[in-house]
Amino acid sequence: MALLSLKDVTKNFGITEIIRGVSLDIVEGEKHAIIGPNGAGKSTLFHLISGRYNVSAGSIHFKEQQIENKPPYEIARMGLARSFQVTNIFQRMSVFENIRCALFWSKGYGYSFWHLLGRQTELNDEAMHVLEQIGLADKAKFPSGELAYAEQRALELGVAVASGAELIMLDEPVAGMSHSEAENAVELIRKITEGKTLIMVEHDMNIVFDVADRISVLVYGEIIATDKPKNIRANPKVQEAYLGEAHNA
Amino acid sequence: MMALLKKSSIWIAFLIALLGLPLLFDSILAISILNQMAIAIVFALSYNMLLGQGGMLSFGHAVYFGLGGFLSVHALMLIEYETMVFSILWIPLIGGLFGLLAGIFIGSFSTRKAGTVFAMISLGIGELIAASSLIFSSFFGGEAGISGDRTFGPTFFGFDFAQNIEIYYVAAVWAFIATLFMWLFTQTPAGRMANAVRDNPERAEFIGYSSRKVRFISFCASGMFAGIAGGLFALNYEFITEENLNAATSGRVLLMAYIGGLGYFIGPIIGAVVLTLMNSLLSNYSELWMLYLGIMFLLTVMFLPRGFAGFIMMHQLAWVRGNMKMLIKPYIITGIPALLFALCAIALIEMSHTEDEVFHYLGFALNPASPVTWIVILAIAGGAFYAVKRSFNQLNDAWETANAIPKEEES
Ligand SMILES: Nc1ncnc2c1ncn2[C@@H]1O[C@H](COP(=O)(O)OP(=O)(O)OP(=O)(O)O)[C@@H](O)[C@H]1O
Ligand SMILES: [Mg+2]
C-alpha cells in the first residue's frame, strides 16, 4: 500500500492549468525524486500535497486518509514535513528556537502556555541534537536571519526534519550551494532521512541519480515517466523532453 | 539555590524598586505618578504581547483596558452596596476576567489575519465600543463616566485603602505579578509560537500550528492583562470614562510600547515609565507637551527604530569588549550641541505659542515680540546644529572602533 497516493490531481490558476492530471504512488521507505524543467509545476505539486494550495480536482491520500484541501497544519501533524525552495524560516528567532518550535507539536506540547521551556530538558536536548546533525550547534544563539546562505538552507532542512516526520518533502534543498556545500548537504539529507520516505525536487542530475530509488519526470504539469534511475536515463521521451534539453543548455 | 537566586535577581530588584520607590519619592505628586506608572507598565506590556511578540498591530487596545476598568468600577459599586462581599484587593482580577472575555469574543474573528486586516478590525472595534459606551449610558455613564469608592468591603489587616500610598502598594504587587506572568508566557510553547507566527505565519502552519489559533491565544492573554491594568486604574482613580477606552488611549499605549522598544521584554516598561513621567511632569511646565511627545515619537521611529531599549542594547557589544569609555567623549561632544539645539527649538516653539510679554526660560527673560530674540536664538540653534553635524562623523568613527573586532580575535 502506498504511503502517499495522488489520483488525477489538477490545479488551475485562473484559466491556466498548471498541474494537468497527476497520478503518483509513493511507497513507504522509498527515496523519490521529481525532476522537470523550470516552470513544470514541481513546486506547485509540493504545495498541493502539503496543503498550501487547494486542488482543482483529484484526490490525495496520505496513510490512507484523504488530505487534499486540508490546512497545512493538519497534514503536518499526520507526519508529513516539508522544506521550501525559497528559504522560509523564522528570521528574527535564534537558530535554536527555530528548531525547538519545529519540535513542539510532535513532542506533544500543542498550544501549551503552562510548560516552561527552560525546564523541558528532553525537548531542549533533542533540539541541540538536531542542530548538531545539521552542523549548526555552534550557531545556536544566532538570529537565524543573519546566517550565511548555506547555513540558512541547512536550517531550512532542519526545521523540516526536526519533528521526525515519516514523509519528508524537500524542494531543491541544495539549489544555490557551492559544489562542496551541496555534497555536505546531500550527505546530511541521506543521514537524516534514513529509514524514512523522501520526495525531493532537484535539478542536479548527479545528486538525483545518486540519491533516488525512483524518479518521476514532470513536464508541463504532467508526469511523463516514473521509473528506476537507469530506466529513466534510457527513456527516449524523457531524453527528448528534459535530459536532452538540459545537456544542450 | 544560588542558581535560582541568580536567575531571579532581576525580579527581586524589580520588586524592591516597585516597593521601595515611594520611600524615596513620597510627595503626593510622586505617589500619584508611581500609581500611573504601575498601571502603564502592565498596560504597555500587554500591548507588546500583541505587537512586539505576536506581530499584531492593534489600534484598539484600550477597549480591553477600558472594559476591564468599567467592570471593575461596577464591582466596586457592588461591594459598596454589599451585593458582593470581597476585598477590593481582588478587583484587578475582575478587570482581567472581563478583559479576557472581551478578548475571546473579539479575538474569535479578528485574529483570522494579521497585518492590515487585523489593524483595521481593531480600529473598527475600538470606534464601535467607544461609541457604544456613550450610547449605553446606564452602564457606561455617558460622558461623565461612572465612579465608585474603594474604601468599602472587608479591610486588609486594618487597611481600608483610603490613602493613595496604600493603593500604590496594591498596584505595585499586582504589577509585579502581571509582569512576571507575562514574562513567563514568553517562555512557553504558546509564547514562542507567537514569535514564530509573527516572523512567518506561513511556515508555522507547516510545523503543525494554526497561525490563527496561535494569534488567538496571545490576543486573549493580552486582553486579560490589559483588563488587569484597567482594574488597577479603577482602583486608583475610582472612576472611569469613555476616554479610557477610546482611540486616544489606544494610541498612547502604542506610543509607550514603541518608544520603549517592541523587540525587548523590558522595552514597554521603559516606555511606560518615560511617557508617564513626561505626561505628569512636562504637562506642569508646558501646554504643548503633546507636541513634544509627537516629536519624540517621530524621532524615535526615524532614528531609534528599536526604541530606547534597542538603543541601550546597541551598546552591548562595546560593553562586552570593554570599549564603553571610548564612546563617552564623543557622546558628550555631540550631545551638548544637540541638547542646545533642542533647547533652542523648544524656546522658539514656546515663543510662538506664548501670549505673555516676557517669556521666562532657563533663567532668561526673553521678549517674544522682539526680532532680536528670534535672530539670536535662531543663530545659536544654527551654530549648534552645525556643531552636531561636524562632530557626528567623529562619533561614528568612535562607534566603529568601539565595536570593531579586536586584532587578536580576528585571524
Ligand atoms: N500562485 C500562482 N499563481 C499563478 N501562477 C502560478 C502560481 N504559482 C505558480 N504559478 C505558475 O505555475 C507554473 C509552475 O510553477 P512551479 O513553481 O510549480 O514550477 P517549478 O517546476 O517548481 O519550477 P522551478 O524549477 O523554477 O522551481 C509557473 O509557470 C508559475 O508561473
Ligand atoms: Mg520550484
PDB file of N, CA and C and ligand atoms in Angstrom, chain A residues 37-44 46-47 85-86 171-172 201 203, ligand 2:
ATOM      1  N   PRO A  37      11.740  20.451 -16.156  1.00  0.00           N
ATOM      2  CA  PRO A  37      12.249  21.792 -16.484  1.00  0.00           C
ATOM      3  C   PRO A  37      11.642  22.875 -15.595  1.00  0.00           C
ATOM      4  N   ASN A  38      12.212  24.038 -15.637  1.00  0.00           N
ATOM      5  CA  ASN A  38      11.691  25.175 -14.872  1.00  0.00           C
ATOM      6  C   ASN A  38      10.247  25.452 -15.251  1.00  0.00           C
ATOM      7  N   GLY A  39       9.444  25.714 -14.252  1.00  0.00           N
ATOM      8  CA  GLY A  39       8.048  26.048 -14.519  1.00  0.00           C
ATOM      9  C   GLY A  39       7.180  24.847 -14.828  1.00  0.00           C
ATOM     10  N   ALA A  40       7.724  23.635 -14.636  1.00  0.00           N
ATOM     11  CA  ALA A  40       6.940  22.433 -14.947  1.00  0.00           C
ATOM     12  C   ALA A  40       5.807  22.237 -13.951  1.00  0.00           C
ATOM     13  N   GLY A  41       5.957  22.788 -12.748  1.00  0.00           N
ATOM     14  CA  GLY A  41       4.919  22.622 -11.741  1.00  0.00           C
ATOM     15  C   GLY A  41       5.344  21.782 -10.552  1.00  0.00           C
ATOM     16  N   LYS A  42       6.651  21.584 -10.395  1.00  0.00           N
ATOM     17  CA  LYS A  42       7.142  20.735  -9.301  1.00  0.00           C
ATOM     18  C   LYS A  42       6.799  21.336  -7.941  1.00  0.00           C
ATOM     19  N   SER A  43       7.098  22.626  -7.802  1.00  0.00           N
ATOM     20  CA  SER A  43       6.795  23.255  -6.507  1.00  0.00           C
ATOM     21  C   SER A  43       5.298  23.299  -6.268  1.00  0.00           C
ATOM     22  N   THR A  44       4.550  23.566  -7.320  1.00  0.00           N
ATOM     23  CA  THR A  44       3.093  23.597  -7.190  1.00  0.00           C
ATOM     24  C   THR A  44       2.567  22.249  -6.696  1.00  0.00           C
ATOM     25  N   PHE A  46       4.172  20.128  -4.865  1.00  0.00           N
ATOM     26  CA  PHE A  46       4.505  20.070  -3.432  1.00  0.00           C
ATOM     27  C   PHE A  46       3.479  20.847  -2.606  1.00  0.00           C
ATOM     28  N   HIS A  47       3.123  22.022  -3.131  1.00  0.00           N
ATOM     29  CA  HIS A  47       2.158  22.851  -2.388  1.00  0.00           C
ATOM     30  C   HIS A  47       0.801  22.167  -2.292  1.00  0.00           C
ATOM     31  N   GLN A  85      11.604  25.823  -1.419  1.00  0.00           N
ATOM     32  CA  GLN A  85      12.622  26.170  -2.409  1.00  0.00           C
ATOM     33  C   GLN A  85      13.291  27.492  -2.036  1.00  0.00           C
ATOM     34  N   VAL A  86      12.456  28.461  -1.605  1.00  0.00           N
ATOM     35  CA  VAL A  86      12.990  29.730  -1.117  1.00  0.00           C
ATOM     36  C   VAL A  86      12.979  29.659   0.409  1.00  0.00           C
ATOM     37  N   ASP A 171      12.170  20.623  -1.354  1.00  0.00           N
ATOM     38  CA  ASP A 171      12.081  21.309  -2.641  1.00  0.00           C
ATOM     39  C   ASP A 171      13.417  21.987  -2.939  1.00  0.00           C
ATOM     40  N   GLU A 172      14.176  21.395  -3.829  1.00  0.00           N
ATOM     41  CA  GLU A 172      15.506  21.907  -4.220  1.00  0.00           C
ATOM     42  C   GLU A 172      16.364  22.273  -3.015  1.00  0.00           C
ATOM     43  N   VAL A 201      12.620  17.394  -4.907  1.00  0.00           N
ATOM     44  CA  VAL A 201      12.754  18.053  -6.202  1.00  0.00           C
ATOM     45  C   VAL A 201      14.201  18.476  -6.322  1.00  0.00           C
ATOM     46  N   HIS A 203      17.428  19.656  -9.343  1.00  0.00           N
ATOM     47  CA  HIS A 203      17.847  19.855 -10.732  1.00  0.00           C
ATOM     48  C   HIS A 203      19.159  19.151 -11.051  1.00  0.00           C
TER      49      HIS A 203
HETATM   50 MG    MG C   2      10.037  25.056  -7.903  1.00  0.00          MG
END
